[in-house]
Amino acid sequence: MLIVKRIPWITLGLLILTYGTLGWSLSEAQSPWFVWLVLVMSLLLLVGTLTAPYSTLAKYSVVLLGSNTKTFVAAVLGAFLFFMMLAWFRIFLDTLLIVASAILARIDFQSAGFREGQAFVVTCVFSVAGVGLGAFAYTAITQKVWF
């Protein structure tokens, strides 16, 4: 019963809501199955990156910025991403909201004393459940399943 009290329920509710809007948007756009697959893989990559220890991230950033050529490519990619952020501001804000809720979940799990593996599993489960609930809610409302 002690672990149930330690789980940050408000943060997980926010996580479900943000990923639910993503599932709703993809259902509304009638995305094909491979888009959903890419979304789930990206979701797992995002959560894995956020729950990884910072020493591991520092090790990979040294590889990314190890030479002048790699640093130049990273700077050009950053400039391109900044341009995309300005061009598609609405999509950027949605993405920023999703990343912010995942970061909040990471911080809350870390402050509650959970290990990285536990935080990863719980965050992944709630994120995928949020996408699925958003898609289900869109389908249920538009198909008038309950009416």
Coordinates of C-alpha atoms in Angstrom, one line a residue:
M1 CA 0.0 0.0 0.0
L2 CA 3.0 2.3 0.6
I3 CA 3.9 2.3 -3.1
V4 CA 0.4 3.5 -4.1
K5 CA 0.8 6.5 -1.9
R6 CA 4.2 7.4 -3.4
I7 CA 3.0 7.3 -7.0
P8 CA 2.4 10.9 -8.3
W9 CA -1.2 10.5 -9.5
I10 CA -1.7 14.1 -10.5
T11 CA 1.3 14.0 -12.8
L12 CA 0.2 10.7 -14.3
G13 CA -3.3 12.1 -14.9
L14 CA -1.7 15.1 -16.7
L15 CA 0.4 12.7 -18.7
I16 CA -2.7 10.7 -19.7
L17 CA -4.5 13.9 -20.7
T18 CA -1.6 15.2 -22.9
Y19 CA -1.0 11.9 -24.6
G20 CA -4.8 11.6 -24.9
T21 CA -4.9 14.7 -27.0
L22 CA -2.2 13.3 -29.2
G23 CA -4.3 10.1 -29.7
W24 CA -7.3 12.2 -30.4
S25 CA -5.5 14.2 -33.0
L26 CA -4.1 11.1 -34.8
S27 CA -7.5 9.5 -34.8
E28 CA -9.1 12.7 -36.2
A29 CA -6.5 12.8 -39.0
Q30 CA -7.2 9.1 -39.7
S31 CA -3.6 8.2 -39.6
P32 CA -2.4 4.9 -41.0
W33 CA -1.2 2.1 -38.8
F34 CA 2.5 2.8 -39.4
V35 CA 2.1 6.3 -38.1
W36 CA 0.8 4.9 -34.9
L37 CA 3.7 2.5 -34.8
V38 CA 6.2 5.3 -35.3
L39 CA 4.4 7.3 -32.6
V40 CA 4.7 4.5 -30.1
M41 CA 8.4 4.0 -30.9
S42 CA 9.0 7.7 -30.6
L43 CA 7.1 7.7 -27.3
L44 CA 9.3 4.9 -25.9
L45 CA 12.4 6.7 -27.1
L46 CA 11.3 10.0 -25.5
V47 CA 10.5 8.3 -22.2
G48 CA 13.7 6.3 -22.3
T49 CA 15.8 9.4 -22.9
L50 CA 14.1 11.2 -20.0
T51 CA 14.4 8.4 -17.6
A52 CA 18.0 7.5 -18.4
P53 CA 20.7 8.6 -15.9
Y54 CA 22.3 11.9 -16.8
S55 CA 25.8 10.3 -17.0
T56 CA 24.6 8.2 -19.9
L57 CA 23.3 11.2 -21.7
A58 CA 26.5 13.1 -21.1
K59 CA 28.5 10.1 -22.6
Y60 CA 26.4 10.3 -25.8
S61 CA 26.6 14.1 -26.1
V62 CA 30.4 13.8 -26.2
V63 CA 30.0 11.5 -29.1
L64 CA 27.6 13.9 -30.8
L65 CA 29.9 16.9 -30.4
G66 CA 33.2 15.1 -30.7
S67 CA 34.6 16.9 -33.8
N68 CA 34.1 20.2 -35.6
T69 CA 32.1 18.5 -38.4
K70 CA 29.7 16.9 -35.9
T71 CA 29.3 20.2 -34.1
F72 CA 28.6 22.0 -37.3
V73 CA 26.0 19.4 -38.3
A74 CA 24.4 19.7 -34.9
A75 CA 24.3 23.5 -35.2
V76 CA 22.7 23.4 -38.7
L77 CA 20.2 20.8 -37.5
G78 CA 19.4 23.1 -34.5
A79 CA 18.8 26.0 -36.8
F80 CA 16.6 23.9 -39.0
L81 CA 14.6 22.8 -36.0
F82 CA 14.3 26.4 -34.9
F83 CA 12.9 27.3 -38.3
M84 CA 10.4 24.4 -38.1
M85 CA 9.4 25.6 -34.7
L86 CA 8.5 29.0 -36.0
A87 CA 6.9 27.7 -39.2
W88 CA 4.6 25.2 -37.3
F89 CA 4.1 26.9 -34.0
R90 CA 1.0 25.0 -33.1
I91 CA 2.6 21.6 -33.6
F92 CA 5.6 22.9 -31.7
L93 CA 3.4 23.9 -28.7
D94 CA 1.7 20.5 -28.7
T95 CA 5.1 18.7 -28.7
L96 CA 6.4 21.0 -26.0
L97 CA 3.4 20.2 -23.8
I98 CA 4.0 16.4 -24.3
V99 CA 7.7 16.7 -23.5
A100 CA 7.0 19.0 -20.5
S101 CA 4.5 16.5 -19.0
A102 CA 7.0 13.6 -19.5
I103 CA 9.7 15.7 -17.8
L104 CA 7.4 16.5 -14.9
A105 CA 6.7 12.8 -14.5
R106 CA 10.4 12.0 -14.5
I107 CA 11.0 14.7 -11.8
D108 CA 8.1 13.5 -9.7
F109 CA 9.2 9.8 -9.9
Q110 CA 12.8 10.8 -9.0
S111 CA 11.7 12.8 -6.0
A112 CA 9.4 10.0 -4.9
G113 CA 12.4 7.6 -4.8
F114 CA 11.6 5.4 -7.7
R115 CA 14.4 3.8 -9.7
E116 CA 14.9 4.6 -13.4
G117 CA 13.5 1.3 -14.6
Q118 CA 10.3 1.7 -12.5
A119 CA 9.8 5.2 -13.7
F120 CA 10.3 4.1 -17.3
V121 CA 7.8 1.3 -17.1
V122 CA 5.1 3.3 -15.3
T123 CA 5.5 6.4 -17.6
C124 CA 5.5 4.2 -20.7
V125 CA 2.3 2.4 -19.6
F126 CA 0.5 5.6 -18.8
S127 CA 1.7 7.3 -22.0
V128 CA 0.6 4.5 -24.3
A129 CA -2.7 4.2 -22.3
G130 CA -3.2 8.0 -22.8
V131 CA -2.8 7.7 -26.6
G132 CA -5.1 4.7 -26.7
L133 CA -7.7 6.4 -24.5
G134 CA -7.6 9.5 -26.7
A135 CA -8.1 7.4 -29.9
F136 CA -10.9 5.5 -28.2
A137 CA -12.6 8.7 -27.0
Y138 CA -12.5 10.2 -30.5
T139 CA -13.9 7.0 -32.0
A140 CA -16.6 6.6 -29.3
I141 CA -17.8 10.2 -29.7
T142 CA -17.7 10.4 -33.5
Q143 CA -19.3 7.0 -34.0
K144 CA -21.8 7.7 -31.3
V145 CA -21.1 4.4 -29.6
W146 CA -22.8 5.4 -26.4
F147 CA -25.8 7.3 -27.8

